[in-house]
Amino acid sequence: MRRVNAVLAHPLYRKCYARLEELEKDRIFCRHQMPHLLDVARIAYIFNLEEGGGLDRELIYTAAVLHDIGKYAQYEEGIPHEQSGGRIAAEILDSLPADCAFSEAEKEAILTAVRGHRRLRDDAEPLERFLYRADKASRTCFACPAEKACDWSAEKKNMELKI
């Protein structure tokens, strides 16, 4: 997990993640911090294994830890977090040390997944599809103390375990 750890240690990642933690510290609804990011990674990896996706574990985990990194910009500037997250993720991926770098094809797969994790395209790529589904499946609305106050539609809420 050398490459994932390089992303997590990247100064821009740390800065954006810290800002997001600060903005969500009093949030009663779903948060976008490490427990959620790792849940998404693990679920996406399970989908990959169960469906024979053949994707590298580090590719999946990197996309997962990056997918909500732009959420602070959505709160502060009104920029959809998949857009700001794609920009931030690209900057991080392009500046990793050579021994932790992803290939151009891997970077493009990660960025496509980050940009596409909120709305599934008909022609979604495998990583994009796994990340989208895992992000939705990771929410445990059935056990959330704020579920009644949540403005998600009944169709979006996970009111029972689905995986």
Short mmCIF file of N, CA, C and O in Angstrom, two decimals, residues 2 5 7 17 32 40 46 50 78 81 86 94 97-98 103 110 114-116 118 123 127 129 133 139 148 158:
data_model
loop_
_atom_site.label_atom_id
_atom_site.label_comp_id
_atom_site.label_asym_id
_atom_site.label_seq_id
_atom_site.Cartn_x
_atom_site.Cartn_y
_atom_site.Cartn_z
N ARG A 2 2.09 1.12 -0.52
CA ARG A 2 3.04 2.23 -0.56
C ARG A 2 2.45 3.45 -1.27
O ARG A 2 2.59 4.57 -0.80
N ASN A 5 -0.37 5.11 0.76
CA ASN A 5 0.21 5.85 1.88
C ASN A 5 0.89 7.13 1.42
O ASN A 5 0.87 8.14 2.15
N VAL A 7 -0.16 8.99 -1.03
CA VAL A 7 -1.29 9.92 -1.22
C VAL A 7 -1.74 10.47 0.12
O VAL A 7 -1.90 11.68 0.30
N TYR A 17 -7.82 17.45 3.64
CA TYR A 17 -8.49 16.55 4.59
C TYR A 17 -8.70 17.25 5.93
O TYR A 17 -9.79 17.15 6.53
N HIS A 32 -17.43 12.64 5.80
CA HIS A 32 -16.61 12.23 4.67
C HIS A 32 -15.15 12.06 5.10
O HIS A 32 -14.25 12.50 4.42
N VAL A 40 -15.55 2.65 1.87
CA VAL A 40 -15.74 2.67 0.42
C VAL A 40 -14.65 1.83 -0.26
O VAL A 40 -14.95 1.02 -1.16
N ILE A 46 -14.15 -5.51 -2.48
CA ILE A 46 -14.98 -6.72 -2.43
C ILE A 46 -15.73 -6.89 -3.75
O ILE A 46 -15.78 -7.98 -4.32
N GLU A 50 -15.40 -10.12 -6.08
CA GLU A 50 -16.58 -10.94 -6.35
C GLU A 50 -16.96 -10.95 -7.83
O GLU A 50 -17.48 -11.96 -8.33
N GLY A 78 -19.14 26.27 -3.06
CA GLY A 78 -20.27 25.79 -3.85
C GLY A 78 -19.85 24.99 -5.08
O GLY A 78 -20.67 24.73 -5.95
N HIS A 81 -18.22 18.64 -5.32
CA HIS A 81 -16.98 18.05 -4.81
C HIS A 81 -16.35 17.05 -5.76
O HIS A 81 -15.15 16.81 -5.69
N GLY A 86 -11.60 16.10 -8.38
CA GLY A 86 -10.84 15.68 -9.55
C GLY A 86 -9.61 16.54 -9.76
O GLY A 86 -8.52 16.05 -10.07
N ASP A 94 -0.09 13.78 -9.79
CA ASP A 94 0.98 14.27 -10.66
C ASP A 94 2.25 14.63 -9.89
O ASP A 94 3.30 14.81 -10.50
N PRO A 97 6.16 11.06 -5.51
CA PRO A 97 7.54 10.65 -5.82
C PRO A 97 7.54 9.54 -6.87
O PRO A 97 6.59 8.75 -6.96
N ALA A 98 8.60 9.48 -7.64
CA ALA A 98 8.69 8.52 -8.75
C ALA A 98 8.45 7.08 -8.30
O ALA A 98 7.80 6.30 -9.01
N SER A 103 0.85 5.00 -13.23
CA SER A 103 0.99 5.19 -14.68
C SER A 103 -0.08 6.18 -15.14
O SER A 103 -1.04 6.46 -14.42
N ILE A 110 -8.30 6.55 -11.97
CA ILE A 110 -8.60 7.12 -10.65
C ILE A 110 -9.38 8.42 -10.80
O ILE A 110 -10.41 8.62 -10.14
N VAL A 114 -13.12 9.32 -9.47
CA VAL A 114 -13.38 10.44 -8.54
C VAL A 114 -14.44 11.36 -9.14
O VAL A 114 -15.40 11.75 -8.47
N ARG A 115 -14.29 11.70 -10.40
CA ARG A 115 -15.23 12.62 -11.06
C ARG A 115 -16.61 11.99 -11.25
O ARG A 115 -17.61 12.71 -11.32
N GLY A 116 -16.66 10.67 -11.33
CA GLY A 116 -17.93 9.99 -11.62
C GLY A 116 -18.59 9.32 -10.44
O GLY A 116 -19.58 8.60 -10.63
N ARG A 118 -20.54 10.34 -8.12
CA ARG A 118 -21.85 10.80 -7.67
C ARG A 118 -22.98 10.42 -8.62
O ARG A 118 -24.12 10.26 -8.19
N ASP A 123 -21.83 4.29 -19.59
CA ASP A 123 -20.61 3.63 -20.05
C ASP A 123 -19.48 3.74 -19.02
O ASP A 123 -18.31 3.86 -19.38
N LEU A 127 -13.54 0.79 -12.47
CA LEU A 127 -13.21 1.45 -11.20
C LEU A 127 -14.28 2.49 -10.84
O LEU A 127 -14.69 2.58 -9.68
N ARG A 129 -17.41 2.47 -11.67
CA ARG A 129 -18.63 1.75 -11.28
C ARG A 129 -18.51 1.18 -9.86
O ARG A 129 -19.41 1.32 -9.04
N ARG A 133 -20.81 2.48 -6.62
CA ARG A 133 -21.65 1.54 -5.86
C ARG A 133 -21.19 1.43 -4.41
O ARG A 133 -22.02 1.38 -3.49
N ARG A 139 -23.09 3.64 3.29
CA ARG A 139 -23.91 4.43 4.23
C ARG A 139 -24.85 3.51 5.02
O ARG A 139 -25.63 2.77 4.44
N LYS A 148 -33.79 10.30 10.74
CA LYS A 148 -35.11 10.96 10.61
C LYS A 148 -34.97 12.41 10.13
O LYS A 148 -35.84 12.92 9.44
N ASN A 158 -30.06 3.69 2.85
CA ASN A 158 -29.83 2.27 3.05
C ASN A 158 -30.49 1.87 4.38
O ASN A 158 -29.89 2.05 5.42
#
